Amino acid sequence: MASAFSHAFAAYTFKSAWAPAGLSRKAIWIGMLSAVMPDADVLAFSFGIPYEHVLGHRGITHSLFFALLWAWLMMEVFFYEYKRAGKDWWRVWLYLALCTASHGVFDALTNGGRGVAFFAPFENSRYFFPWRPILVSPLGAANFFSEWGMRVVKSELLYVWLPGSLLLLASWAWRFLKRKNTP
């Protein structure tokens, strides 16, 4: 994925198009943070941890296991008032887990890097999807403001923002029509 903005937008799209009605603003903001959070693993480079290591970039923080664990941690820290394992707890937990897992899914749709360790820590093989239309982002903010960075932005607009926006519009129209037709 090219930018934190697109990961956060994906989480917002989930909220509007899929998440249960009445999802709190706090849950939405934490969902957006959760969608971006897996890229904190780039700090591994600073500690000399190679890309291919389970703690390396697109390693464990991009895994499905991590998404489930992160969502649980966010529930414990930010939603402690919810009755554990109650209906609302599960709904918010699932939303946060999907937001976090979406990061790896979008990264597996990029055309660069060495793949995503979806099954870490149990298995560290890296995977891509067969269709990889999103241009991989340059590392570092300065490199983002380059010709390559602009091509990445165009790619994101086409393959993330446009479909996400259409999904948002469709979900808003559906809710509007549903309210209008309810006596």
mmCIF file of C-alpha atoms in Angstrom:
data_model
loop_
_atom_site.group_PDB
_atom_site.id
_atom_site.type_symbol
_atom_site.label_atom_id
_atom_site.label_comp_id
_atom_site.label_asym_id
_atom_site.label_seq_id
_atom_site.Cartn_x
_atom_site.Cartn_y
_atom_site.Cartn_z
ATOM 1 C CA MET A 1 0.000 0.000 0.000
ATOM 2 C CA ALA A 2 1.234 3.440 -0.676
ATOM 3 C CA SER A 3 -0.061 5.527 2.159
ATOM 4 C CA ALA A 4 -1.428 5.485 5.646
ATOM 5 C CA PHE A 5 -4.302 7.579 4.296
ATOM 6 C CA SER A 6 -5.519 4.738 2.073
ATOM 7 C CA HIS A 7 -5.304 2.186 4.883
ATOM 8 C CA ALA A 8 -7.313 4.512 7.144
ATOM 9 C CA PHE A 9 -9.800 5.183 4.338
ATOM 10 C CA ALA A 10 -10.344 1.441 3.962
ATOM 11 C CA ALA A 11 -11.226 1.219 7.670
ATOM 12 C CA TYR A 12 -13.644 4.119 7.302
ATOM 13 C CA THR A 13 -15.182 2.371 4.313
ATOM 14 C CA PHE A 14 -15.702 -0.777 6.412
ATOM 15 C CA LYS A 15 -17.410 1.338 9.044
ATOM 16 C CA SER A 16 -19.806 2.897 6.594
ATOM 17 C CA ALA A 17 -20.489 -0.059 4.368
ATOM 18 C CA TRP A 18 -20.303 -3.034 6.673
ATOM 19 C CA ALA A 19 -19.937 -2.267 10.369
ATOM 20 C CA PRO A 20 -22.945 -2.431 12.631
ATOM 21 C CA ALA A 21 -25.020 0.698 13.006
ATOM 22 C CA GLY A 22 -24.193 2.744 16.045
ATOM 23 C CA LEU A 23 -20.458 2.079 15.964
ATOM 24 C CA SER A 24 -18.929 4.767 18.179
ATOM 25 C CA ARG A 25 -16.575 7.442 16.892
ATOM 26 C CA LYS A 26 -13.959 6.043 19.238
ATOM 27 C CA ALA A 27 -14.276 2.638 17.534
ATOM 28 C CA ILE A 28 -14.009 4.244 14.098
ATOM 29 C CA TRP A 29 -10.863 6.193 15.015
ATOM 30 C CA ILE A 30 -9.277 3.134 16.599
ATOM 31 C CA GLY A 31 -10.270 1.119 13.520
ATOM 32 C CA MET A 32 -8.498 3.645 11.302
ATOM 33 C CA LEU A 33 -5.425 3.552 13.568
ATOM 34 C CA SER A 34 -5.543 -0.252 13.525
ATOM 35 C CA ALA A 35 -5.558 -0.283 9.721
ATOM 36 C CA VAL A 36 -2.362 1.791 9.679
ATOM 37 C CA MET A 37 -0.598 0.217 12.669
ATOM 38 C CA PRO A 38 0.944 -2.849 10.956
ATOM 39 C CA ASP A 39 3.450 -0.603 9.184
ATOM 40 C CA ALA A 40 5.050 0.209 12.541
ATOM 41 C CA ASP A 41 7.162 -2.825 11.670
ATOM 42 C CA VAL A 42 9.354 -0.637 9.454
ATOM 43 C CA LEU A 43 11.078 0.270 12.720
ATOM 44 C CA ALA A 44 12.625 -3.202 12.527
ATOM 45 C CA PHE A 45 15.011 -1.884 9.876
ATOM 46 C CA SER A 46 16.432 0.518 12.489
ATOM 47 C CA PHE A 47 17.299 -2.441 14.694
ATOM 48 C CA GLY A 48 18.960 -4.404 11.911
ATOM 49 C CA ILE A 49 16.107 -6.896 11.582
ATOM 50 C CA PRO A 50 15.939 -8.055 7.959
ATOM 51 C CA TYR A 51 12.794 -7.845 5.879
ATOM 52 C CA GLU A 52 12.401 -11.642 5.729
ATOM 53 C CA HIS A 53 12.482 -12.098 9.521
ATOM 54 C CA VAL A 54 9.146 -12.763 11.226
ATOM 55 C CA LEU A 55 9.596 -9.395 12.987
ATOM 56 C CA GLY A 56 10.605 -7.705 9.725
ATOM 57 C CA HIS A 57 8.520 -5.567 7.410
ATOM 58 C CA ARG A 58 5.265 -7.244 6.344
ATOM 59 C CA GLY A 59 5.957 -9.952 8.901
ATOM 60 C CA ILE A 60 3.968 -10.726 12.024
ATOM 61 C CA THR A 61 2.268 -7.321 12.251
ATOM 62 C CA HIS A 62 0.672 -8.034 8.893
ATOM 63 C CA SER A 63 -0.577 -11.485 9.918
ATOM 64 C CA LEU A 64 -4.104 -12.617 10.616
ATOM 65 C CA PHE A 65 -3.010 -13.751 14.088
ATOM 66 C CA PHE A 66 -1.758 -10.251 14.858
ATOM 67 C CA ALA A 67 -5.040 -8.708 13.633
ATOM 68 C CA LEU A 68 -6.997 -10.848 16.087
ATOM 69 C CA LEU A 69 -4.584 -10.170 18.936
ATOM 70 C CA TRP A 70 -4.393 -6.421 18.234
ATOM 71 C CA ALA A 71 -8.190 -6.154 18.168
ATOM 72 C CA TRP A 72 -8.356 -7.922 21.544
ATOM 73 C CA LEU A 73 -5.715 -5.567 22.976
ATOM 74 C CA MET A 74 -7.627 -2.522 21.709
ATOM 75 C CA MET A 75 -10.776 -3.892 23.330
ATOM 76 C CA GLU A 76 -8.975 -4.322 26.659
ATOM 77 C CA VAL A 77 -7.431 -0.837 26.563
ATOM 78 C CA PHE A 78 -10.169 1.286 24.991
ATOM 79 C CA PHE A 79 -13.410 -0.669 25.435
ATOM 80 C CA TYR A 80 -13.026 -2.153 28.910
ATOM 81 C CA GLU A 81 -16.539 -0.948 29.767
ATOM 82 C CA TYR A 82 -18.062 -3.447 27.339
ATOM 83 C CA LYS A 83 -19.186 -6.713 28.820
ATOM 84 C CA ARG A 84 -16.489 -9.130 27.675
ATOM 85 C CA ALA A 85 -17.838 -11.482 25.028
ATOM 86 C CA GLY A 86 -21.143 -9.597 24.918
ATOM 87 C CA LYS A 87 -22.768 -8.746 21.588
ATOM 88 C CA ASP A 88 -21.319 -5.208 21.425
ATOM 89 C CA TRP A 89 -17.863 -6.438 22.445
ATOM 90 C CA TRP A 90 -17.804 -8.980 19.596
ATOM 91 C CA ARG A 91 -19.108 -6.487 17.043
ATOM 92 C CA VAL A 92 -16.415 -3.903 17.819
ATOM 93 C CA TRP A 93 -13.709 -6.575 18.137
ATOM 94 C CA LEU A 94 -14.601 -7.982 14.711
ATOM 95 C CA TYR A 95 -14.581 -4.492 13.170
ATOM 96 C CA LEU A 96 -11.116 -3.779 14.635
ATOM 97 C CA ALA A 97 -9.774 -7.174 13.563
ATOM 98 C CA LEU A 98 -11.005 -6.631 9.992
ATOM 99 C CA CYS A 99 -9.517 -3.134 9.873
ATOM 100 C CA THR A 100 -6.148 -4.479 11.030
ATOM 101 C CA ALA A 101 -6.226 -7.481 8.686
ATOM 102 C CA SER A 102 -7.116 -5.241 5.737
ATOM 103 C CA HIS A 103 -3.601 -3.796 5.865
ATOM 104 C CA GLY A 104 -1.997 -7.084 4.857
ATOM 105 C CA VAL A 105 -4.653 -7.691 2.235
ATOM 106 C CA PHE A 106 -3.940 -4.354 0.551
ATOM 107 C CA ASP A 107 -0.188 -4.913 0.786
ATOM 108 C CA ALA A 108 -0.614 -8.290 -0.926
ATOM 109 C CA LEU A 109 -2.243 -6.393 -3.801
ATOM 110 C CA THR A 110 0.881 -4.291 -4.394
ATOM 111 C CA ASN A 111 3.478 -4.961 -7.053
ATOM 112 C CA GLY A 112 6.529 -4.757 -4.801
ATOM 113 C CA GLY A 113 8.182 -5.972 -1.664
ATOM 114 C CA ARG A 114 8.579 -9.588 -0.687
ATOM 115 C CA GLY A 115 5.036 -10.526 0.177
ATOM 116 C CA VAL A 116 2.964 -10.658 3.351
ATOM 117 C CA ALA A 117 3.381 -13.194 6.179
ATOM 118 C CA PHE A 118 -0.353 -13.809 6.612
ATOM 119 C CA PHE A 119 0.194 -16.888 8.801
ATOM 120 C CA ALA A 120 3.016 -15.660 11.063
ATOM 121 C CA PRO A 121 4.108 -16.610 13.708
ATOM 122 C CA PHE A 122 3.071 -20.147 12.779
ATOM 123 C CA GLU A 123 4.443 -20.010 9.249
ATOM 124 C CA ASN A 124 6.567 -17.183 7.870
ATOM 125 C CA SER A 125 6.161 -17.664 4.108
ATOM 126 C CA ARG A 126 5.312 -14.457 2.276
ATOM 127 C CA TYR A 127 2.366 -14.225 -0.072
ATOM 128 C CA PHE A 128 0.986 -11.956 -2.768
ATOM 129 C CA PHE A 129 -2.339 -12.204 -4.537
ATOM 130 C CA PRO A 130 -2.246 -13.194 -8.224
ATOM 131 C CA TRP A 131 -3.665 -9.777 -9.170
ATOM 132 C CA ARG A 132 -1.411 -6.973 -7.924
ATOM 133 C CA PRO A 133 -2.606 -3.674 -9.411
ATOM 134 C CA ILE A 134 -1.470 -1.267 -6.660
ATOM 135 C CA LEU A 135 1.957 0.268 -7.116
ATOM 136 C CA VAL A 136 4.151 -0.205 -4.064
ATOM 137 C CA SER A 137 5.005 2.940 -2.151
ATOM 138 C CA PRO A 138 8.475 4.381 -1.926
ATOM 139 C CA LEU A 139 9.894 4.190 1.590
ATOM 140 C CA GLY A 140 10.253 7.541 3.291
ATOM 141 C CA ALA A 141 8.080 10.639 3.088
ATOM 142 C CA ALA A 142 10.577 12.555 0.936
ATOM 143 C CA ASN A 143 10.473 9.854 -1.756
ATOM 144 C CA PHE A 144 6.697 10.061 -1.802
ATOM 145 C CA PHE A 145 6.892 13.505 -3.427
ATOM 146 C CA SER A 146 8.490 12.218 -6.597
ATOM 147 C CA GLU A 147 7.347 10.955 -9.973
ATOM 148 C CA TRP A 148 7.150 7.456 -8.506
ATOM 149 C CA GLY A 149 5.134 8.750 -5.560
ATOM 150 C CA MET A 150 2.653 10.458 -7.868
ATOM 151 C CA ARG A 151 2.192 7.255 -9.873
ATOM 152 C CA VAL A 152 1.518 5.458 -6.598
ATOM 153 C CA VAL A 153 -1.111 8.053 -5.639
ATOM 154 C CA LYS A 154 -2.840 7.584 -9.001
ATOM 155 C CA SER A 155 -2.784 3.820 -8.481
ATOM 156 C CA GLU A 156 -4.330 4.173 -5.022
ATOM 157 C CA LEU A 157 -6.997 6.542 -6.288
ATOM 158 C CA LEU A 158 -7.994 4.040 -8.952
ATOM 159 C CA TYR A 159 -7.814 0.799 -6.964
ATOM 160 C CA VAL A 160 -8.608 1.890 -3.386
ATOM 161 C CA TRP A 161 -10.326 5.274 -3.238
ATOM 162 C CA LEU A 162 -12.623 4.903 -6.257
ATOM 163 C CA PRO A 163 -14.036 1.482 -5.294
ATOM 164 C CA GLY A 164 -14.194 2.540 -1.634
ATOM 165 C CA SER A 165 -16.049 5.728 -2.540
ATOM 166 C CA LEU A 166 -18.506 3.801 -4.712
ATOM 167 C CA LEU A 167 -19.089 1.383 -1.837
ATOM 168 C CA LEU A 168 -19.689 4.299 0.530
ATOM 169 C CA LEU A 169 -22.149 5.932 -1.872
ATOM 170 C CA ALA A 170 -23.990 2.661 -2.378
ATOM 171 C CA SER A 171 -24.234 2.023 1.369
ATOM 172 C CA TRP A 172 -25.462 5.570 2.041
ATOM 173 C CA ALA A 173 -28.033 5.274 -0.766
ATOM 174 C CA TRP A 174 -29.166 1.899 0.592
ATOM 175 C CA ARG A 175 -29.645 3.326 4.092
ATOM 176 C CA PHE A 176 -31.454 6.382 2.714
ATOM 177 C CA LEU A 177 -33.841 4.264 0.644
ATOM 178 C CA LYS A 178 -34.387 1.883 3.543
ATOM 179 C CA ARG A 179 -35.325 4.776 5.868
ATOM 180 C CA LYS A 180 -37.512 6.363 3.212
ATOM 181 C CA ASN A 181 -39.453 3.146 2.632
ATOM 182 C CA THR A 182 -39.911 2.389 6.332
ATOM 183 C CA PRO A 183 -43.396 3.444 7.486
#
